[in-house]
Amino acid sequence: MAESSVTLSAADARELATAACRAAGASPAVADSLVEASLSATRFGRSELGFPHLLTYLASFREGRIDGSAEPRIERPLPATIVADAQGGIAQLGFDRAYDELVKAARASGIALFTQRNSYTSGELGYYVRRLARDGLAALAATSGPALMAASAGGPRVYCTNPIAFAAPAAPAEDPLVIDQASSATAFINVVRAASCKREIPEGWATDAQGNVTTDAQKALEGALLPFGGYKGANMALMVEILAAGISGAAWALDAKDYKSGRECPDTGLTVIALAPPAARPGLAERIGAHLRRLRDCGVYIPGWRAGRPAAPEAGLVRVEREILDEMRRLAGA
């Protein structure tokens, strides 16, 4: 019986994913930006938002929801503020284009803001803050999208999963602290995968089309996700909605287009805040790392942090589900 996943080098995974993006209509710059983000999610973050989610991007390139040749428009209305319009393309390229200026502005002013509208979904949100933390900055990110979640059981869809992510450098490990979590009880992709495998989902994840709490994943796809922690998760979703869609000028969840069907960009919003350690308090990464080790010794799980096990982003191996790999090969013509 064949194994369910395959191990290949990061270089081979990059080459295959890039070929699949190019075959779907992505420009070289768009393909490179998206593949690097997908590799980062696969190797260091939310693997389900790596290559499995890349297939959603490929379908959206082909079906017109993403402009594969879009070049983001970048503006600097204030010294420490960068505003981007993704022009119907991917979120990652606008961030890439602004990245060096964002880091420079944060180090000069202590804080800097990047906000973007008019893109496809942001992918793994942890990717944006993880990059900044590897450059010695603390960072907070929020993103919006089309409505998938009700504020409470029985209510209509009013928010996307509205995740928020935070990262901070944490020496001596190369991997920073990364917290990346949705306002919903689970990520939408987990319900999609449960439905495809005909698995039940835990009670409290979602409701059906009539607003009843359900454990049937297929019925959940026709209903709505639920927030984690009741009204507290719904409050966080509203906060993210204001940060991501309000500040950027992107579509509110109630107005955003479906990211899985049609030919219109969902007009996703993304806001990233970068924070530089104050000059009077050097050694932030060492201080955070020491505290995380104390917490770990108390049995606390530290997300994204692998102290003592540094992992260079450009090296190593990648595990990809065989089904995902076969589909990428097919789409790449390999």
Short mmCIF file of C-alpha atoms in Angstrom, two decimals:
data_model
loop_
_atom_site.label_atom_id
_atom_site.label_comp_id
_atom_site.label_asym_id
_atom_site.label_seq_id
_atom_site.Cartn_x
_atom_site.Cartn_y
_atom_site.Cartn_z
CA MET A 1 0.00 0.00 0.00
CA ALA A 2 1.43 3.40 -1.02
CA GLU A 3 2.20 5.93 1.71
CA SER A 4 -0.22 8.82 2.03
CA SER A 5 2.54 11.45 1.88
CA VAL A 6 5.78 11.95 -0.03
CA THR A 7 9.04 13.57 1.10
CA LEU A 8 10.90 15.79 -1.33
CA SER A 9 13.45 18.56 -1.11
CA ALA A 10 12.31 22.15 -0.64
CA ALA A 11 13.99 22.95 -3.96
CA ASP A 12 12.03 20.27 -5.81
CA ALA A 13 8.77 21.34 -4.12
CA ARG A 14 9.47 24.96 -5.08
CA GLU A 15 10.16 24.03 -8.70
CA LEU A 16 7.02 21.92 -9.03
CA ALA A 17 4.74 24.45 -7.32
CA THR A 18 6.17 27.28 -9.44
CA ALA A 19 5.54 25.32 -12.62
CA ALA A 20 1.95 24.66 -11.55
CA CYS A 21 1.40 28.37 -10.84
CA ARG A 22 2.87 29.40 -14.17
CA ALA A 23 0.74 26.85 -16.01
CA ALA A 24 -2.35 28.28 -14.27
CA GLY A 25 -1.57 31.77 -15.56
CA ALA A 26 0.56 33.36 -12.81
CA SER A 27 3.35 35.74 -13.78
CA PRO A 28 6.89 34.85 -12.60
CA ALA A 29 6.67 37.40 -9.77
CA VAL A 30 3.26 36.19 -8.63
CA ALA A 31 4.33 32.54 -8.80
CA ASP A 32 7.52 33.17 -6.81
CA SER A 33 5.71 35.14 -4.12
CA LEU A 34 2.91 32.60 -3.70
CA VAL A 35 5.20 29.57 -3.70
CA GLU A 36 7.50 31.03 -1.03
CA ALA A 37 4.50 31.69 1.21
CA SER A 38 3.19 28.16 0.59
CA LEU A 39 6.57 26.63 1.40
CA SER A 40 6.79 28.67 4.59
CA ALA A 41 3.37 27.47 5.72
CA THR A 42 4.26 23.87 4.87
CA ARG A 43 7.61 23.87 6.66
CA PHE A 44 7.11 26.21 9.61
CA GLY A 45 3.43 27.02 10.09
CA ARG A 46 -0.05 25.85 9.17
CA SER A 47 0.69 23.05 6.71
CA GLU A 48 -2.97 22.79 5.62
CA LEU A 49 -2.60 26.35 4.34
CA GLY A 50 0.50 25.42 2.36
CA PHE A 51 0.26 23.15 -0.66
CA PRO A 52 -3.33 21.98 -0.02
CA HIS A 53 -4.46 25.61 -0.13
CA LEU A 54 -2.23 26.27 -3.15
CA LEU A 55 -4.63 24.13 -5.19
CA THR A 56 -7.39 26.65 -4.38
CA TYR A 57 -5.18 29.43 -5.72
CA LEU A 58 -4.48 27.45 -8.90
CA ALA A 59 -8.20 26.97 -9.53
CA SER A 60 -8.79 30.68 -8.91
CA PHE A 61 -6.07 31.68 -11.40
CA ARG A 62 -7.70 29.53 -14.06
CA GLU A 63 -11.27 30.66 -13.27
CA GLY A 64 -10.51 34.39 -13.08
CA ARG A 65 -10.85 35.14 -9.35
CA ILE A 66 -7.15 36.04 -9.22
CA ASP A 67 -5.44 38.23 -11.80
CA GLY A 68 -2.25 36.25 -12.29
CA SER A 69 -0.40 39.21 -13.80
CA ALA A 70 -1.56 41.90 -11.34
CA GLU A 71 1.09 44.28 -10.04
CA PRO A 72 0.17 45.89 -6.70
CA ARG A 73 0.04 49.66 -6.36
CA ILE A 74 1.98 50.92 -3.33
CA GLU A 75 1.57 54.33 -1.67
CA ARG A 76 3.22 56.03 1.34
CA PRO A 77 0.65 58.52 2.69
CA LEU A 78 2.57 58.84 5.99
CA PRO A 79 6.23 58.18 6.92
CA ALA A 80 5.44 54.93 8.74
CA THR A 81 2.35 53.87 6.77
CA ILE A 82 2.30 51.79 3.59
CA VAL A 83 -0.98 51.37 1.72
CA ALA A 84 -1.32 48.81 -1.05
CA ASP A 85 -3.94 47.94 -3.64
CA ALA A 86 -3.36 44.35 -4.81
CA GLN A 87 -5.28 45.10 -8.03
CA GLY A 88 -7.14 41.79 -7.86
CA GLY A 89 -3.98 39.72 -7.44
CA ILE A 90 -2.51 37.77 -4.54
CA ALA A 91 -1.99 39.31 -1.10
CA GLN A 92 1.58 38.01 -0.76
CA LEU A 93 3.05 40.02 -3.65
CA GLY A 94 1.94 43.38 -2.25
CA PHE A 95 3.55 42.47 1.07
CA ASP A 96 6.73 41.39 -0.72
CA ARG A 97 6.88 44.65 -2.65
CA ALA A 98 6.50 46.70 0.54
CA TYR A 99 8.52 44.48 2.87
CA ASP A 100 11.89 46.27 2.89
CA GLU A 101 10.27 49.68 3.34
CA LEU A 102 8.04 48.31 6.14
CA VAL A 103 11.06 46.99 8.06
CA LYS A 104 12.99 50.22 7.46
CA ALA A 105 10.07 52.36 8.66
CA ALA A 106 9.55 50.23 11.78
CA ARG A 107 13.21 50.50 12.73
CA ALA A 108 13.20 54.26 12.15
CA SER A 109 9.94 55.03 13.97
CA GLY A 110 9.54 52.08 16.34
CA ILE A 111 6.28 51.08 14.65
CA ALA A 112 5.04 50.86 11.06
CA LEU A 113 1.80 49.87 9.35
CA PHE A 114 1.15 47.95 6.13
CA THR A 115 -2.45 47.73 4.97
CA GLN A 116 -3.79 46.28 1.72
CA ARG A 117 -7.10 45.89 -0.07
CA ASN A 118 -8.40 44.23 -3.21
CA SER A 119 -6.58 40.89 -3.05
CA TYR A 120 -7.44 37.22 -3.04
CA THR A 121 -7.34 35.49 0.37
CA SER A 122 -4.19 36.10 2.43
CA GLY A 123 -3.29 32.43 2.85
CA GLU A 124 -1.45 31.53 6.05
CA LEU A 125 -1.52 34.68 8.17
CA GLY A 126 1.41 33.53 10.28
CA TYR A 127 3.64 33.83 7.22
CA TYR A 128 3.58 37.64 7.32
CA VAL A 129 4.49 38.02 10.98
CA ARG A 130 6.98 35.12 10.93
CA ARG A 131 9.05 36.94 8.29
CA LEU A 132 9.17 40.09 10.37
CA ALA A 133 10.09 38.22 13.55
CA ARG A 134 13.00 36.56 11.75
CA ASP A 135 14.24 40.09 11.07
CA GLY A 136 14.07 40.94 14.76
CA LEU A 137 10.68 42.67 14.84
CA ALA A 138 7.52 41.86 16.73
CA ALA A 139 4.44 41.92 14.51
CA LEU A 140 0.66 41.69 14.55
CA ALA A 141 -1.49 40.85 11.50
CA ALA A 142 -5.21 40.62 10.75
CA THR A 143 -7.07 39.59 7.62
CA SER A 144 -10.66 39.49 6.42
CA GLY A 145 -12.58 37.68 3.69
CA PRO A 146 -16.04 36.55 2.56
CA ALA A 147 -18.64 35.71 5.21
CA LEU A 148 -18.34 32.14 6.50
CA MET A 149 -19.09 32.50 10.22
CA ALA A 150 -22.13 33.44 12.26
CA ALA A 151 -21.77 35.55 15.39
CA SER A 152 -23.77 32.89 17.27
CA ALA A 153 -25.67 29.69 16.58
CA GLY A 154 -28.78 30.31 14.50
CA GLY A 155 -27.49 33.57 13.06
CA PRO A 156 -26.50 34.32 9.46
CA ARG A 157 -22.95 34.38 8.14
CA VAL A 158 -21.54 37.83 8.98
CA TYR A 159 -17.76 37.34 9.34
CA CYS A 160 -15.01 35.39 7.65
CA THR A 161 -12.88 33.18 9.92
CA ASN A 162 -11.07 36.48 10.66
CA PRO A 163 -7.73 35.20 11.96
CA ILE A 164 -5.20 37.21 13.88
CA ALA A 165 -1.49 36.41 14.07
CA PHE A 166 1.34 37.59 16.31
CA ALA A 167 5.05 36.82 16.19
CA ALA A 168 8.14 37.83 18.12
CA PRO A 169 11.82 36.90 17.88
CA ALA A 170 12.85 34.37 20.50
CA ALA A 171 16.58 33.54 20.67
CA PRO A 172 18.52 31.30 20.60
CA ALA A 173 16.24 29.40 18.23
CA GLU A 174 15.89 30.70 14.70
CA ASP A 175 12.18 29.92 14.76
CA PRO A 176 10.25 32.77 16.40
CA LEU A 177 7.18 32.59 18.57
CA VAL A 178 4.19 32.56 16.18
CA ILE A 179 0.55 32.60 17.30
CA ASP A 180 -1.87 32.26 14.38
CA GLN A 181 -5.50 31.51 15.14
CA ALA A 182 -8.92 32.12 13.67
CA SER A 183 -11.83 33.79 15.41
CA SER A 184 -13.89 30.76 14.38
CA ALA A 185 -13.81 27.51 16.34
CA THR A 186 -11.85 25.96 13.48
CA ALA A 187 -10.44 26.94 10.10
CA PHE A 188 -12.85 26.55 7.19
CA ILE A 189 -10.42 24.25 5.38
CA ASN A 190 -10.75 21.73 8.24
CA VAL A 191 -14.48 21.46 7.59
CA VAL A 192 -13.87 21.14 3.84
CA ARG A 193 -11.42 18.30 4.39
CA ALA A 194 -13.71 16.54 6.87
CA ALA A 195 -16.53 16.71 4.32
CA SER A 196 -14.31 15.30 1.55
CA CYS A 197 -13.33 12.39 3.83
CA LYS A 198 -16.91 11.97 5.10
CA ARG A 199 -15.78 12.52 8.70
CA GLU A 200 -17.86 14.07 11.43
CA ILE A 201 -16.75 17.36 12.98
CA PRO A 202 -16.83 18.20 16.70
CA GLU A 203 -19.97 19.78 18.07
CA GLY A 204 -19.58 23.54 18.34
CA TRP A 205 -17.66 24.01 15.09
CA ALA A 206 -20.57 24.87 12.83
CA THR A 207 -24.30 25.01 12.15
CA ASP A 208 -26.33 23.68 9.24
CA ALA A 209 -28.37 25.73 6.77
CA GLN A 210 -31.21 26.01 9.31
CA GLY A 211 -28.88 27.37 12.02
CA ASN A 212 -28.78 24.16 14.07
CA VAL A 213 -25.46 23.03 15.52
CA THR A 214 -24.27 20.03 13.49
CA THR A 215 -21.51 17.43 13.44
CA ASP A 216 -22.15 16.66 9.76
CA ALA A 217 -19.32 18.34 7.82
CA GLN A 218 -21.27 18.42 4.56
CA LYS A 219 -24.20 20.15 6.24
CA ALA A 220 -21.74 22.56 7.87
CA LEU A 221 -20.53 23.66 4.44
CA GLU A 222 -24.10 24.72 3.69
CA GLY A 223 -24.45 26.49 7.04
CA ALA A 224 -22.01 28.62 9.00
CA LEU A 225 -18.92 28.29 11.16
CA LEU A 226 -19.21 29.30 14.81
CA PRO A 227 -16.86 31.56 16.79
CA PHE A 228 -14.61 30.08 19.45
CA GLY A 229 -15.65 30.91 22.99
CA GLY A 230 -19.07 32.27 22.07
CA TYR A 231 -19.38 36.05 22.13
CA LYS A 232 -15.65 36.47 22.90
CA GLY A 233 -14.68 34.92 19.58
CA ALA A 234 -17.35 36.99 17.82
CA ASN A 235 -15.94 40.15 19.43
CA MET A 236 -12.47 39.23 18.20
CA ALA A 237 -13.87 38.66 14.71
CA LEU A 238 -15.35 42.16 14.75
CA MET A 239 -12.03 43.62 15.91
CA VAL A 240 -10.23 41.82 13.06
CA GLU A 241 -12.89 43.01 10.59
CA ILE A 242 -12.18 46.62 11.53
CA LEU A 243 -8.39 46.17 11.47
CA ALA A 244 -8.29 44.27 8.18
CA ALA A 245 -11.24 45.48 6.09
CA GLY A 246 -12.00 48.79 7.78
CA ILE A 247 -8.49 50.27 7.82
CA SER A 248 -7.51 48.94 4.39
CA GLY A 249 -10.74 49.87 2.64
CA ALA A 250 -11.36 46.27 1.58
CA ALA A 251 -14.82 44.70 1.34
CA TRP A 252 -16.64 43.87 4.55
CA ALA A 253 -17.32 40.14 4.88
CA LEU A 254 -20.99 40.73 4.08
CA ASP A 255 -19.98 42.29 0.72
CA ALA A 256 -16.98 40.15 -0.24
CA LYS A 257 -17.28 37.75 -3.18
CA ASP A 258 -16.93 33.98 -2.83
CA TYR A 259 -13.30 32.89 -3.05
CA LYS A 260 -14.24 29.46 -4.47
CA SER A 261 -16.63 30.36 -7.29
CA GLY A 262 -17.38 33.08 -9.81
CA ARG A 263 -14.89 35.34 -11.55
CA GLU A 264 -14.61 38.24 -9.09
CA CYS A 265 -11.83 38.88 -6.61
CA PRO A 266 -13.10 38.64 -3.00
CA ASP A 267 -11.40 41.98 -2.14
CA THR A 268 -9.66 40.68 0.96
CA GLY A 269 -8.12 43.09 3.47
CA LEU A 270 -4.79 42.61 5.22
CA THR A 271 -3.21 44.78 7.90
CA VAL A 272 0.24 44.14 9.39
CA ILE A 273 1.76 46.16 12.23
CA ALA A 274 5.53 45.88 12.71
CA LEU A 275 7.14 46.81 16.04
CA ALA A 276 10.86 47.44 16.57
CA PRO A 277 12.38 46.83 20.03
CA PRO A 278 13.05 50.16 21.78
CA ALA A 279 16.70 51.22 21.54
CA ALA A 280 16.84 51.46 25.34
CA ARG A 281 15.90 47.78 25.74
CA PRO A 282 18.28 45.69 23.59
CA GLY A 283 18.19 41.92 23.69
CA LEU A 284 14.45 41.48 23.15
CA ALA A 285 14.85 38.10 21.43
CA GLU A 286 17.03 36.76 24.25
CA ARG A 287 14.63 38.02 26.91
CA ILE A 288 11.61 36.47 25.18
CA GLY A 289 13.49 33.22 24.54
CA ALA A 290 14.42 32.88 28.20
CA HIS A 291 10.83 33.44 29.26
CA LEU A 292 9.50 30.92 26.72
CA ARG A 293 11.90 28.30 28.06
CA ARG A 294 10.53 28.89 31.57
CA LEU A 295 6.99 28.48 30.29
CA ARG A 296 7.92 25.36 28.34
CA ASP A 297 9.45 23.88 31.51
CA CYS A 298 6.06 24.47 33.16
CA GLY A 299 4.43 22.34 30.47
CA VAL A 300 3.17 25.22 28.33
CA TYR A 301 2.95 24.62 24.57
CA ILE A 302 4.78 27.40 22.72
CA PRO A 303 3.38 27.75 19.18
CA GLY A 304 5.82 27.97 16.29
CA TRP A 305 8.92 27.82 18.53
CA ARG A 306 11.51 25.10 18.34
CA ALA A 307 14.21 26.19 20.78
CA GLY A 308 17.51 24.48 20.16
CA ARG A 309 16.35 23.17 16.78
CA PRO A 310 17.04 25.99 14.32
CA ALA A 311 15.71 25.35 10.82
CA ALA A 312 17.03 27.41 7.90
CA PRO A 313 14.17 28.50 5.63
CA GLU A 314 16.04 27.55 2.46
CA ALA A 315 17.10 24.06 3.52
CA GLY A 316 15.52 20.77 4.46
CA LEU A 317 12.77 18.47 3.32
CA VAL A 318 9.07 18.91 2.72
CA ARG A 319 6.31 16.36 3.23
CA VAL A 320 3.39 16.66 0.84
CA GLU A 321 0.27 14.50 0.73
CA ARG A 322 0.48 12.19 -2.26
CA GLU A 323 -2.92 13.29 -3.55
CA ILE A 324 -1.86 16.96 -3.43
CA LEU A 325 1.49 16.20 -5.06
CA ASP A 326 -0.12 14.21 -7.87
CA GLU A 327 -2.54 17.05 -8.59
CA MET A 328 0.27 19.64 -8.66
CA ARG A 329 2.20 17.43 -11.07
CA ARG A 330 -0.84 17.10 -13.27
CA LEU A 331 -1.44 20.83 -13.29
CA ALA A 332 2.22 21.55 -13.96
CA GLY A 333 2.26 19.07 -16.83
CA ALA A 334 5.03 17.14 -15.10
#
